[in-house]
Every structure is written in C-alpha cells, then in structure tokens.
Amino acid sequence: MDDKKIIAVVGATGAQGGGLCRAILKDAGGGYRVRALTRRSGSDKAKELKELGAEVVEIDIDDAESLKRAFRGAHGAFCVTFFWDHFSPEKELAEAKNMADAAKHAGVRHVIWSTLEDTRKWVPLGDNRMPTLMKKYKVPHFDAKGEANGLFSDRGLPTTFLLTSFYWENLIHFGMGPKRGEDGNLYITLPMGDKKLPGIASEDIGKCAYAIFKKGGEFIGKTVGIAGGHLTGSQMAAALTRALGEEVRYNAVSPEVYRGFGFPGAEDLGNMFQFKRDFESAFCGARSLVFSRALNPSMKTFEAWLDENRDRIPVEKDARRASGE
Ligand SMILES: NC(=O)c1ccc[n+]([C@@H]2O[C@H](COP(=O)([O-])OP(=O)(O)OC[C@H]3O[C@@H](n4cnc5c(N)ncnc54)[C@H](OP(=O)(O)O)[C@@H]3O)[C@@H](O)[C@H]2O)c1
C-alpha cells in the first residue's frame, strides 16, 4: 500500500463524481487515490474506473452504514446528491445527513459538498414573485442543498461548499437543446430575459474539485463557486448557430410560461431560472470566471464545449428542407 491520500467519491459513475475520479486518476504523481463509490460495481462505468486504477466500493447513500464503511480511512470525501432521480428535497436532506454523519464518523480531513444556493434567503416563502413549491421551497433542488450546508458545518466537518453551475450537457441529456418551432426555425427556450446564465462543462466540476482537494486547507470552511462561462440566451443561441451551422434563435419566455410547460420538474426549473434572472449579479458574482480558471486552467468555455459536443446535441431535421420546400 502506498501513502497516497484516498479520496472517496460519491456519484463516481456520474457527471460530477466521474470527472473528479478521472482528474485524480490522470494525475498519477499527484499523491491521491480514488475510492469510487457506486451502487453497482459490475456496471460498465464502474469497471471502466477500476481499469483506470480506482478502488471500487459499493454503497447506497440511503444506507448510512455503507457510507461509514466506504469513508473509513479516506482523507477526503466528495459528497453529492441526486435530486433528479427522486425529485424529493427531504430525501436529499436525509442523504446529505448520511454523508455528513459518515464523514464525521470516519474523521475525514476534507469534505467537498456539492451544493447550491438556498434561494429562500433571497425569496422568502411569503414572497409571491414565484410560487412556493412542495409547501416549503422556492427552488426545491437548490433549497435542500443549501439547507444541507448546515449538516456539514454543524458537525464541525472541514468542508468546502462547492457551488456548481448549469451543465451545458443539459442541451444533450435534459431536453434543453434547440427545438424546431412551428415555423421550422430552431429555438432554445429559457426564461432568462437578457440576463446571464453561468454554465459549465460538467467534467470541469470534478477537475475543480480535485484542485480544491490539492490546495489542502485553503478552501476549508469556504464557499467556492465555479463556472466556465456566463452567457445570455442570445449569446448561447449565437454560439449554437456557429457550432451547428444553422441559425438558432433565443426564445425568451417568461418564468410563468416555463413553469407551465408541464414536464416533470418544470415548476422547479422555472423558479430556478427566475432566481438566476432576478439575482443575476449575486448568482454570477458567486461564480467568478477568473477564479474558476485559476483553479482549473483547462476550464472550457461554451464555445470550446460546443466544438467537442456539437454532434451529440440532438437536432430535429428541418422538414421544409427535407421535403424541398
Ligand atoms: N444538471 C445540471 O445542470 C446540474 C447543475 C448543478 C447541479 N446539479 C445537481 O447535480 C446532482 C447530480 O449529480 P450528477 O449530475 O453528477 O449525477 P449523475 O450524473 O446523474 O450521476 C449520479 C450517479 O450517482 C449514482 N447514484 C444514484 N443514486 C445513488 C444512490 N442512492 N446511492 C449511491 N449512488 C447513487 C449513480 O451511480 P450508480 O448507478 O453507479 O450507483 C449515478 O451514476 C443533482 O442533485 C443536481 O441537482 C445538476
């Protein structure tokens, strides 16, 4: 056994944790080892991490004992929850508590908690500019993460609170890519008005997290926000136009319209975008591009991300062109 420090990574087969695992595994001389935590060690993604040199350990974040075992002997723990798997802020809070308890139990020296703002600090429940959801949240998948910050700090855990940004991969996997309107043109639809949306290549989150671990104590007890770009809807549409070779227009709907789209999570996301729109300066300010790039010099811009991913963005064929109209 070498004397490398172990980083236990929750969500190791996913976007954030996967990026962290790959960042550590690529840096053979960096002094860290990966303990990749997954529910299924036999999955292709888990096997891939093992082949790259990770120790793979089975856990379930709903099973506190499994986390305690998995964090044992670890120097660091990367903690993240999976709201979109269950849509429950209460479950997210319980899962964060399990991770905080396990980190305390194992005496982990550095925790990175992947969090987001508790928007109720800006928009109290009594503020009717956006509806209250699930009785006590404004943006459930943000608020529960922000509320869970206290679970780490109250236990005296040496924690860095990592504020992430909108993944540009949402244009590929989350149905947020350009859609063809009835007029045959391509549109991206966001309720952001002319305000800027901080975004990031999801792989960069893990690279930033690794840089934070490598800085030792510098960011313990601190909140660190990261983004690869702050772009308006028009700027995103212009970059997509260049990347896809077909005009993409920005469809700036109101948050009310967005909340009414009816897909699962539409109200939560409508409120989220409204929060980002109405508090642009605080939200972008918490995610400095200069700081992010200093932490991770290879941080991708939206244009660089598009260069690599343009072919993965699903774009419906233009029926007018297909039929020769
Ligand atoms: N989409 C965005 O723009 C965005 C932006 C900022 C923050 N976020 C937040 O990011 C979080 C999700 O992180 P992610 O995108 O890295 O997740 P992800 O890519 O969906 O990956 C989740 C991984 O976690 C594992 N997992 C799921 N449930 C588990 C459980 N009960 N116990 C243990 N492992 C479990 C799964 O691995 P196995 O199947 O191998 O166990 C899966 O590969 C969400 O809470 C979301 O709110 C998203």
CSV table of C-alpha atoms and ligand atoms in Angstrom, one decimal:
chain,number,residue,atom,x,y,z
A,1,MET,CA,0.0,0.0,0.0
A,2,ASP,CA,1.4,3.4,-0.9
A,3,ASP,CA,1.0,6.6,1.2
A,4,LYS,CA,-1.3,8.3,-1.2
A,5,LYS,CA,-4.3,10.0,0.3
A,6,ILE,CA,-7.7,8.4,-0.5
A,7,ILE,CA,-10.5,10.5,-1.9
A,8,ALA,CA,-13.9,8.7,-1.5
A,9,VAL,CA,-16.1,9.9,-4.4
A,10,VAL,CA,-19.9,9.6,-4.2
A,11,GLY,CA,-21.6,9.5,-7.6
A,12,ALA,CA,-18.3,8.2,-9.1
A,13,THR,CA,-20.1,6.9,-12.2
A,14,GLY,CA,-21.9,10.2,-12.7
A,15,ALA,CA,-21.1,13.6,-14.1
A,16,GLN,CA,-19.6,15.4,-11.1
A,17,GLY,CA,-18.0,12.4,-9.3
A,18,GLY,CA,-16.9,10.8,-12.6
A,19,GLY,CA,-15.0,14.0,-13.6
A,20,LEU,CA,-13.3,14.0,-10.2
A,21,CYS,CA,-12.3,10.3,-10.5
A,22,ARG,CA,-10.8,10.9,-13.9
A,23,ALA,CA,-8.9,14.0,-12.8
A,24,ILE,CA,-7.3,12.1,-9.9
A,25,LEU,CA,-6.6,9.0,-12.0
A,26,LYS,CA,-4.9,11.0,-14.7
A,27,ASP,CA,-2.6,12.7,-12.2
A,28,ALA,CA,-0.5,9.6,-11.3
A,29,GLY,CA,2.1,11.6,-9.4
A,30,GLY,CA,-0.5,13.8,-7.6
A,31,GLY,CA,-0.4,11.9,-4.3
A,32,TYR,CA,-4.1,10.9,-4.3
A,33,ARG,CA,-6.0,7.7,-4.9
A,34,VAL,CA,-9.6,7.2,-5.9
A,35,ARG,CA,-12.2,5.2,-4.0
A,36,ALA,CA,-15.1,5.2,-6.4
A,37,LEU,CA,-18.5,4.7,-4.7
A,38,THR,CA,-21.3,3.2,-6.7
A,39,ARG,CA,-24.4,1.0,-6.2
A,40,ARG,CA,-23.2,-1.4,-8.8
A,41,SER,CA,-19.6,-2.4,-9.0
A,42,GLY,CA,-20.4,-4.5,-12.1
A,43,SER,CA,-21.6,-1.7,-14.3
A,44,ASP,CA,-19.6,-0.7,-17.3
A,45,LYS,CA,-18.8,2.7,-15.9
A,46,ALA,CA,-17.6,1.2,-12.6
A,47,LYS,CA,-15.5,-1.4,-14.4
A,48,GLU,CA,-14.0,1.4,-16.5
A,49,LEU,CA,-13.0,3.3,-13.4
A,50,LYS,CA,-11.5,0.1,-11.9
A,51,GLU,CA,-9.5,-0.4,-15.1
A,52,LEU,CA,-8.1,3.2,-14.8
A,53,GLY,CA,-6.9,2.3,-11.3
A,54,ALA,CA,-9.8,3.2,-8.9
A,55,GLU,CA,-10.8,1.1,-5.9
A,56,VAL,CA,-14.5,0.5,-6.5
A,57,VAL,CA,-16.7,0.2,-3.4
A,58,GLU,CA,-20.5,-0.5,-3.3
A,59,ILE,CA,-22.6,1.9,-1.3
A,60,ASP,CA,-26.1,3.4,-1.3
A,61,ILE,CA,-26.4,7.0,0.0
A,62,ASP,CA,-29.6,5.9,1.6
A,63,ASP,CA,-27.7,3.3,3.6
A,64,ALA,CA,-25.7,5.3,6.3
A,65,GLU,CA,-23.7,2.2,7.4
A,66,SER,CA,-22.5,1.6,3.8
A,67,LEU,CA,-21.2,5.2,3.7
A,68,LYS,CA,-19.4,4.9,7.1
A,69,ARG,CA,-17.6,1.8,5.8
A,70,ALA,CA,-16.8,3.5,2.5
A,71,PHE,CA,-15.4,6.7,4.1
A,72,ARG,CA,-13.2,4.8,6.6
A,73,GLY,CA,-9.5,5.6,6.1
A,74,ALA,CA,-10.3,8.3,3.5
A,75,HIS,CA,-8.5,11.6,3.6
A,76,GLY,CA,-11.2,13.3,1.5
A,77,ALA,CA,-14.9,12.8,0.6
A,78,PHE,CA,-16.7,14.3,-2.4
A,79,CYS,CA,-20.4,14.4,-1.5
A,80,VAL,CA,-23.2,14.9,-4.0
A,81,THR,CA,-26.9,14.1,-4.0
A,82,PHE,CA,-29.1,13.1,-7.0
A,83,PHE,CA,-32.3,15.2,-6.9
A,84,TRP,CA,-33.5,14.3,-10.4
A,85,ASP,CA,-33.5,10.6,-9.5
A,86,HIS,CA,-36.3,11.1,-7.0
A,87,PHE,CA,-37.5,14.8,-7.0
A,88,SER,CA,-37.5,14.9,-3.2
A,89,PRO,CA,-35.8,17.6,-1.2
A,90,GLU,CA,-36.5,15.7,2.0
A,91,LYS,CA,-34.7,12.7,0.6
A,92,GLU,CA,-31.8,14.9,-0.5
A,93,LEU,CA,-31.5,16.3,3.0
A,94,ALA,CA,-31.6,12.8,4.6
A,95,GLU,CA,-28.9,11.7,2.1
A,96,ALA,CA,-26.7,14.7,2.9
A,97,LYS,CA,-27.1,13.9,6.6
A,98,ASN,CA,-26.0,10.3,6.0
A,99,MET,CA,-22.9,11.6,4.2
A,100,ALA,CA,-22.1,14.2,6.9
A,101,ASP,CA,-22.6,11.6,9.6
A,102,ALA,CA,-20.3,9.1,7.8
A,103,ALA,CA,-17.6,11.8,7.2
A,104,LYS,CA,-17.7,12.7,10.9
A,105,HIS,CA,-17.6,9.0,11.9
A,106,ALA,CA,-14.6,8.3,9.7
A,107,GLY,CA,-12.7,11.5,10.7
A,108,VAL,CA,-12.4,12.7,7.1
A,109,ARG,CA,-10.0,15.5,6.8
A,110,HIS,CA,-11.6,17.4,3.9
A,111,VAL,CA,-15.2,17.2,2.6
A,112,ILE,CA,-16.4,18.8,-0.6
A,113,TRP,CA,-20.1,19.2,-0.5
A,114,SER,CA,-21.6,19.9,-3.9
A,115,THR,CA,-24.2,22.4,-3.0
A,116,LEU,CA,-26.4,25.2,-4.4
A,117,GLU,CA,-28.0,28.4,-3.0
A,118,ASP,CA,-30.9,28.1,-0.6
A,119,THR,CA,-33.0,30.6,-2.6
A,120,ARG,CA,-35.3,31.2,0.3
A,121,LYS,CA,-32.6,33.6,1.6
A,122,TRP,CA,-33.4,35.8,-1.4
A,123,VAL,CA,-37.0,35.0,-1.9
A,124,PRO,CA,-38.7,34.1,1.4
A,125,LEU,CA,-41.7,31.8,1.2
A,126,GLY,CA,-44.0,34.7,1.8
A,127,ASP,CA,-42.7,36.5,-1.4
A,128,ASN,CA,-45.1,35.8,-4.1
A,129,ARG,CA,-43.0,36.7,-7.1
A,130,MET,CA,-42.6,33.0,-7.6
A,131,PRO,CA,-44.9,30.2,-6.3
A,132,THR,CA,-43.9,28.2,-3.2
A,133,LEU,CA,-43.4,24.5,-4.2
A,134,MET,CA,-43.9,21.4,-2.1
A,135,LYS,CA,-45.1,23.6,0.8
A,136,LYS,CA,-41.8,25.0,1.9
A,137,TYR,CA,-39.5,25.5,-1.0
A,138,LYS,CA,-39.0,28.0,-3.8
A,139,VAL,CA,-36.5,26.0,-5.8
A,140,PRO,CA,-36.6,22.6,-4.2
A,141,HIS,CA,-33.4,21.1,-5.8
A,142,PHE,CA,-31.5,24.2,-4.8
A,143,ASP,CA,-33.0,24.9,-1.4
A,144,ALA,CA,-32.5,21.4,0.1
A,145,LYS,CA,-28.8,21.5,-0.9
A,146,GLY,CA,-28.3,25.0,0.6
A,147,GLU,CA,-30.2,23.9,3.8
A,148,ALA,CA,-27.9,20.8,4.0
A,149,ASN,CA,-24.8,23.1,4.3
A,150,GLY,CA,-25.7,23.3,8.0
A,151,LEU,CA,-25.5,19.5,8.3
A,152,PHE,CA,-21.8,19.7,7.4
A,153,SER,CA,-20.9,22.8,9.3
A,154,ASP,CA,-22.9,21.9,12.5
A,155,ARG,CA,-20.8,18.8,12.8
A,156,GLY,CA,-17.6,20.8,12.6
A,157,LEU,CA,-16.6,19.0,9.4
A,158,PRO,CA,-13.7,20.5,7.5
A,159,THR,CA,-15.9,21.3,4.5
A,160,THR,CA,-15.6,23.2,1.2
A,161,PHE,CA,-19.1,24.2,-0.1
A,162,LEU,CA,-18.9,23.9,-3.9
A,163,LEU,CA,-21.4,26.0,-5.8
A,164,THR,CA,-21.8,24.4,-9.2
A,165,SER,CA,-23.4,25.8,-12.4
A,166,PHE,CA,-25.8,24.8,-15.1
A,167,TYR,CA,-24.3,21.9,-17.1
A,168,TRP,CA,-24.1,22.6,-20.8
A,169,GLU,CA,-24.8,18.8,-21.1
A,170,ASN,CA,-28.4,19.7,-20.3
A,171,LEU,CA,-28.5,20.7,-24.0
A,172,ILE,CA,-27.9,17.0,-24.8
A,173,HIS,CA,-29.5,14.9,-22.0
A,174,PHE,CA,-32.0,17.1,-20.3
A,175,GLY,CA,-34.2,18.1,-23.2
A,176,MET,CA,-32.9,21.8,-23.2
A,177,GLY,CA,-31.3,21.8,-26.6
A,178,PRO,CA,-32.6,23.6,-29.7
A,179,LYS,CA,-36.1,22.6,-30.7
A,180,ARG,CA,-37.7,23.3,-34.0
A,181,GLY,CA,-40.7,25.7,-33.8
A,182,GLU,CA,-43.8,25.5,-36.0
A,183,ASP,CA,-42.1,28.0,-38.3
A,184,GLY,CA,-39.3,25.4,-38.9
A,185,ASN,CA,-36.6,27.5,-37.1
A,186,LEU,CA,-34.5,26.3,-34.3
A,187,TYR,CA,-35.1,27.8,-30.8
A,188,ILE,CA,-33.5,27.5,-27.4
A,189,THR,CA,-36.1,28.3,-24.8
A,190,LEU,CA,-35.0,29.9,-21.5
A,191,PRO,CA,-36.9,32.3,-19.1
A,192,MET,CA,-33.7,34.3,-18.5
A,193,GLY,CA,-34.7,37.6,-20.3
A,194,ASP,CA,-31.4,39.3,-21.2
A,195,LYS,CA,-29.6,38.1,-18.1
A,196,LYS,CA,-26.6,35.8,-18.0
A,197,LEU,CA,-26.7,32.1,-17.1
A,198,PRO,CA,-23.5,30.7,-15.5
A,199,GLY,CA,-22.7,27.4,-17.2
A,200,ILE,CA,-20.1,24.7,-17.1
A,201,ALA,CA,-18.9,21.6,-18.9
A,202,SER,CA,-19.8,19.0,-16.2
A,203,GLU,CA,-16.4,17.3,-16.5
A,204,ASP,CA,-14.8,20.5,-15.3
A,205,ILE,CA,-16.7,20.3,-11.9
A,206,GLY,CA,-14.6,17.3,-11.0
A,207,LYS,CA,-11.4,19.0,-12.2
A,208,CYS,CA,-12.2,22.0,-9.9
A,209,ALA,CA,-13.0,19.7,-7.0
A,210,TYR,CA,-9.6,17.9,-7.4
A,211,ALA,CA,-7.8,21.3,-7.5
A,212,ILE,CA,-9.7,22.2,-4.2
A,213,PHE,CA,-8.5,18.9,-2.6
A,214,LYS,CA,-5.0,19.6,-3.8
A,215,LYS,CA,-5.0,23.1,-2.2
A,216,GLY,CA,-5.1,21.4,1.2
A,217,GLY,CA,-6.7,23.7,3.9
A,218,GLU,CA,-7.0,26.8,1.7
A,219,PHE,CA,-10.7,26.3,0.9
A,220,ILE,CA,-11.8,24.5,4.1
A,221,GLY,CA,-14.7,26.4,5.6
A,222,LYS,CA,-15.2,28.4,2.4
A,223,THR,CA,-17.8,28.6,-0.3
A,224,VAL,CA,-16.3,28.2,-3.8
A,225,GLY,CA,-18.4,28.9,-6.9
A,226,ILE,CA,-17.4,27.7,-10.4
A,227,ALA,CA,-18.4,28.3,-14.0
A,228,GLY,CA,-16.9,28.1,-17.4
A,229,GLY,CA,-18.9,31.0,-18.9
A,230,HIS,CA,-21.7,33.5,-18.1
A,231,LEU,CA,-23.9,33.7,-21.2
A,232,THR,CA,-27.2,35.3,-22.1
A,233,GLY,CA,-29.7,33.3,-24.0
A,234,SER,CA,-28.8,35.3,-27.1
A,235,GLN,CA,-25.1,34.6,-26.7
A,236,MET,CA,-25.9,30.9,-26.3
A,237,ALA,CA,-28.1,30.9,-29.4
A,238,ALA,CA,-25.3,32.7,-31.4
A,239,ALA,CA,-22.7,30.2,-30.3
A,240,LEU,CA,-25.1,27.3,-31.1
A,241,THR,CA,-25.7,28.9,-34.5
A,242,ARG,CA,-22.0,28.9,-35.3
A,243,ALA,CA,-21.5,25.3,-33.9
A,244,LEU,CA,-24.5,23.7,-35.6
A,245,GLY,CA,-24.2,25.6,-38.9
A,246,GLU,CA,-27.9,26.6,-38.8
A,247,GLU,CA,-29.5,29.6,-37.2
A,248,VAL,CA,-30.6,29.0,-33.6
A,249,ARG,CA,-32.9,31.7,-32.1
A,250,TYR,CA,-33.4,32.6,-28.5
A,251,ASN,CA,-37.0,32.1,-27.3
A,252,ALA,CA,-37.1,34.2,-24.1
A,253,VAL,CA,-40.3,33.1,-22.4
A,254,SER,CA,-41.5,34.3,-19.0
A,255,PRO,CA,-40.9,32.1,-16.0
A,256,GLU,CA,-44.7,31.7,-15.7
A,257,VAL,CA,-44.8,30.2,-19.2
A,258,TYR,CA,-41.8,27.9,-18.4
A,259,ARG,CA,-43.4,26.7,-15.2
A,260,GLY,CA,-46.4,25.7,-17.2
A,261,PHE,CA,-44.6,23.5,-19.7
A,262,GLY,CA,-45.8,20.5,-17.7
A,263,PHE,CA,-42.7,18.2,-17.9
A,264,PRO,CA,-41.6,16.8,-14.5
A,265,GLY,CA,-39.7,19.5,-12.7
A,266,ALA,CA,-40.9,22.4,-14.9
A,267,GLU,CA,-42.0,24.4,-11.9
A,268,ASP,CA,-38.8,23.8,-10.0
A,269,LEU,CA,-36.7,24.8,-13.1
A,270,GLY,CA,-39.0,27.8,-13.9
A,271,ASN,CA,-38.4,29.1,-10.4
A,272,MET,CA,-34.7,28.3,-10.7
A,273,PHE,CA,-34.2,30.3,-13.9
A,274,GLN,CA,-36.3,33.2,-12.4
A,275,PHE,CA,-34.0,33.2,-9.4
A,276,LYS,CA,-30.9,33.3,-11.6
A,277,ARG,CA,-32.5,36.0,-13.7
A,278,ASP,CA,-33.7,38.2,-10.9
A,279,PHE,CA,-30.5,37.8,-8.8
A,280,GLU,CA,-28.0,37.8,-11.8
A,281,SER,CA,-25.4,39.8,-10.1
A,282,ALA,CA,-25.3,37.8,-6.9
A,283,PHE,CA,-25.6,34.5,-8.7
A,284,CYS,CA,-22.9,35.2,-11.4
A,285,GLY,CA,-20.8,37.0,-8.7
A,286,ALA,CA,-20.6,33.8,-6.7
A,287,ARG,CA,-19.2,32.0,-9.7
A,288,SER,CA,-16.2,34.1,-10.8
A,289,LEU,CA,-14.8,33.1,-14.2
A,290,VAL,CA,-11.3,34.4,-13.3
A,291,PHE,CA,-11.3,32.4,-10.1
A,292,SER,CA,-12.7,29.3,-11.8
A,293,ARG,CA,-10.0,29.4,-14.4
A,294,ALA,CA,-7.3,30.0,-11.9
A,295,LEU,CA,-8.5,26.9,-10.1
A,296,ASN,CA,-8.8,24.8,-13.3
A,297,PRO,CA,-6.7,26.4,-16.1
A,298,SER,CA,-8.2,23.9,-18.6
A,299,MET,CA,-11.8,25.1,-17.8
A,300,LYS,CA,-13.8,25.0,-21.1
A,301,THR,CA,-15.7,27.9,-22.5
A,302,PHE,CA,-19.1,27.3,-24.0
A,303,GLU,CA,-17.6,27.6,-27.5
A,304,ALA,CA,-14.9,25.0,-26.7
A,305,TRP,CA,-17.5,22.7,-25.2
A,306,LEU,CA,-19.6,23.1,-28.3
A,307,ASP,CA,-16.6,22.2,-30.5
A,308,GLU,CA,-16.3,18.9,-28.8
A,309,ASN,CA,-20.0,18.2,-28.3
A,310,ARG,CA,-21.9,19.7,-31.3
A,311,ASP,CA,-22.6,16.2,-32.8
A,312,ARG,CA,-24.1,15.0,-29.5
A,313,ILE,CA,-26.8,17.7,-29.4
A,314,PRO,CA,-30.0,16.2,-30.8
A,315,VAL,CA,-31.4,18.4,-33.6
A,316,GLU,CA,-34.6,17.6,-35.4
A,317,LYS,CA,-34.3,17.7,-39.2
A,318,ASP,CA,-35.8,20.6,-40.9
A,319,ALA,CA,-39.0,19.2,-42.6
A,320,ARG,CA,-39.1,22.1,-45.0
A,321,ARG,CA,-35.6,21.3,-46.3
A,322,ALA,CA,-36.2,17.6,-46.2
A,323,SER,CA,-39.3,18.0,-48.3
A,324,GLY,CA,-37.6,20.5,-50.6
A,325,GLU,CA,-39.9,23.4,-49.6
B,1,LIG,N1,-27.9,19.2,-14.4
B,1,LIG,C1,-27.4,20.4,-14.0
B,1,LIG,O1,-27.3,21.3,-14.8
B,1,LIG,C2,-26.9,20.5,-12.6
B,1,LIG,C3,-26.2,21.6,-12.2
B,1,LIG,C4,-25.7,21.8,-10.9
B,1,LIG,C5,-26.0,20.8,-10.0
B,1,LIG,N2,-26.7,19.7,-10.4
B,1,LIG,C6,-27.0,18.6,-9.4
B,1,LIG,O2,-26.2,17.5,-9.6
B,1,LIG,C7,-26.7,16.5,-8.9
B,1,LIG,C8,-26.4,15.2,-9.6
B,1,LIG,O3,-25.1,15.0,-9.8
B,1,LIG,P1,-24.5,14.3,-11.2
B,1,LIG,O4,-25.1,15.1,-12.3
B,1,LIG,O5,-23.1,14.1,-11.0
B,1,LIG,O6,-25.3,13.0,-11.1
B,1,LIG,P2,-25.4,11.9,-12.3
B,1,LIG,O7,-24.5,12.1,-13.4
B,1,LIG,O8,-26.9,11.7,-12.5
B,1,LIG,O9,-24.9,10.6,-11.6
B,1,LIG,C9,-25.4,10.1,-10.5
B,1,LIG,C10,-24.6,8.8,-10.1
B,1,LIG,O10,-24.8,8.6,-8.8
B,1,LIG,C11,-25.1,7.3,-8.5
B,1,LIG,N3,-26.3,7.2,-7.6
B,1,LIG,C12,-27.6,7.5,-7.9
B,1,LIG,N4,-28.3,7.2,-6.8
B,1,LIG,C13,-27.5,6.7,-5.9
B,1,LIG,C14,-27.7,6.2,-4.5
B,1,LIG,N5,-28.8,6.2,-4.0
B,1,LIG,N6,-26.6,5.8,-3.9
B,1,LIG,C15,-25.3,5.9,-4.4
B,1,LIG,N7,-25.1,6.3,-5.7
B,1,LIG,C16,-26.2,6.7,-6.4
B,1,LIG,C17,-25.3,6.6,-9.9
B,1,LIG,O11,-24.3,5.6,-9.9
B,1,LIG,P3,-24.5,4.1,-9.8
B,1,LIG,O12,-25.7,3.7,-10.6
B,1,LIG,O13,-23.2,3.6,-10.3
B,1,LIG,O14,-24.7,3.8,-8.3
B,1,LIG,C18,-25.1,7.7,-10.9
B,1,LIG,O15,-24.1,7.3,-11.9
B,1,LIG,C19,-28.2,16.7,-8.7
B,1,LIG,O16,-28.5,16.8,-7.4
B,1,LIG,C20,-28.4,18.1,-9.4
B,1,LIG,O17,-29.3,18.9,-8.8
B,1,LIG,C21,-27.1,19.5,-11.7
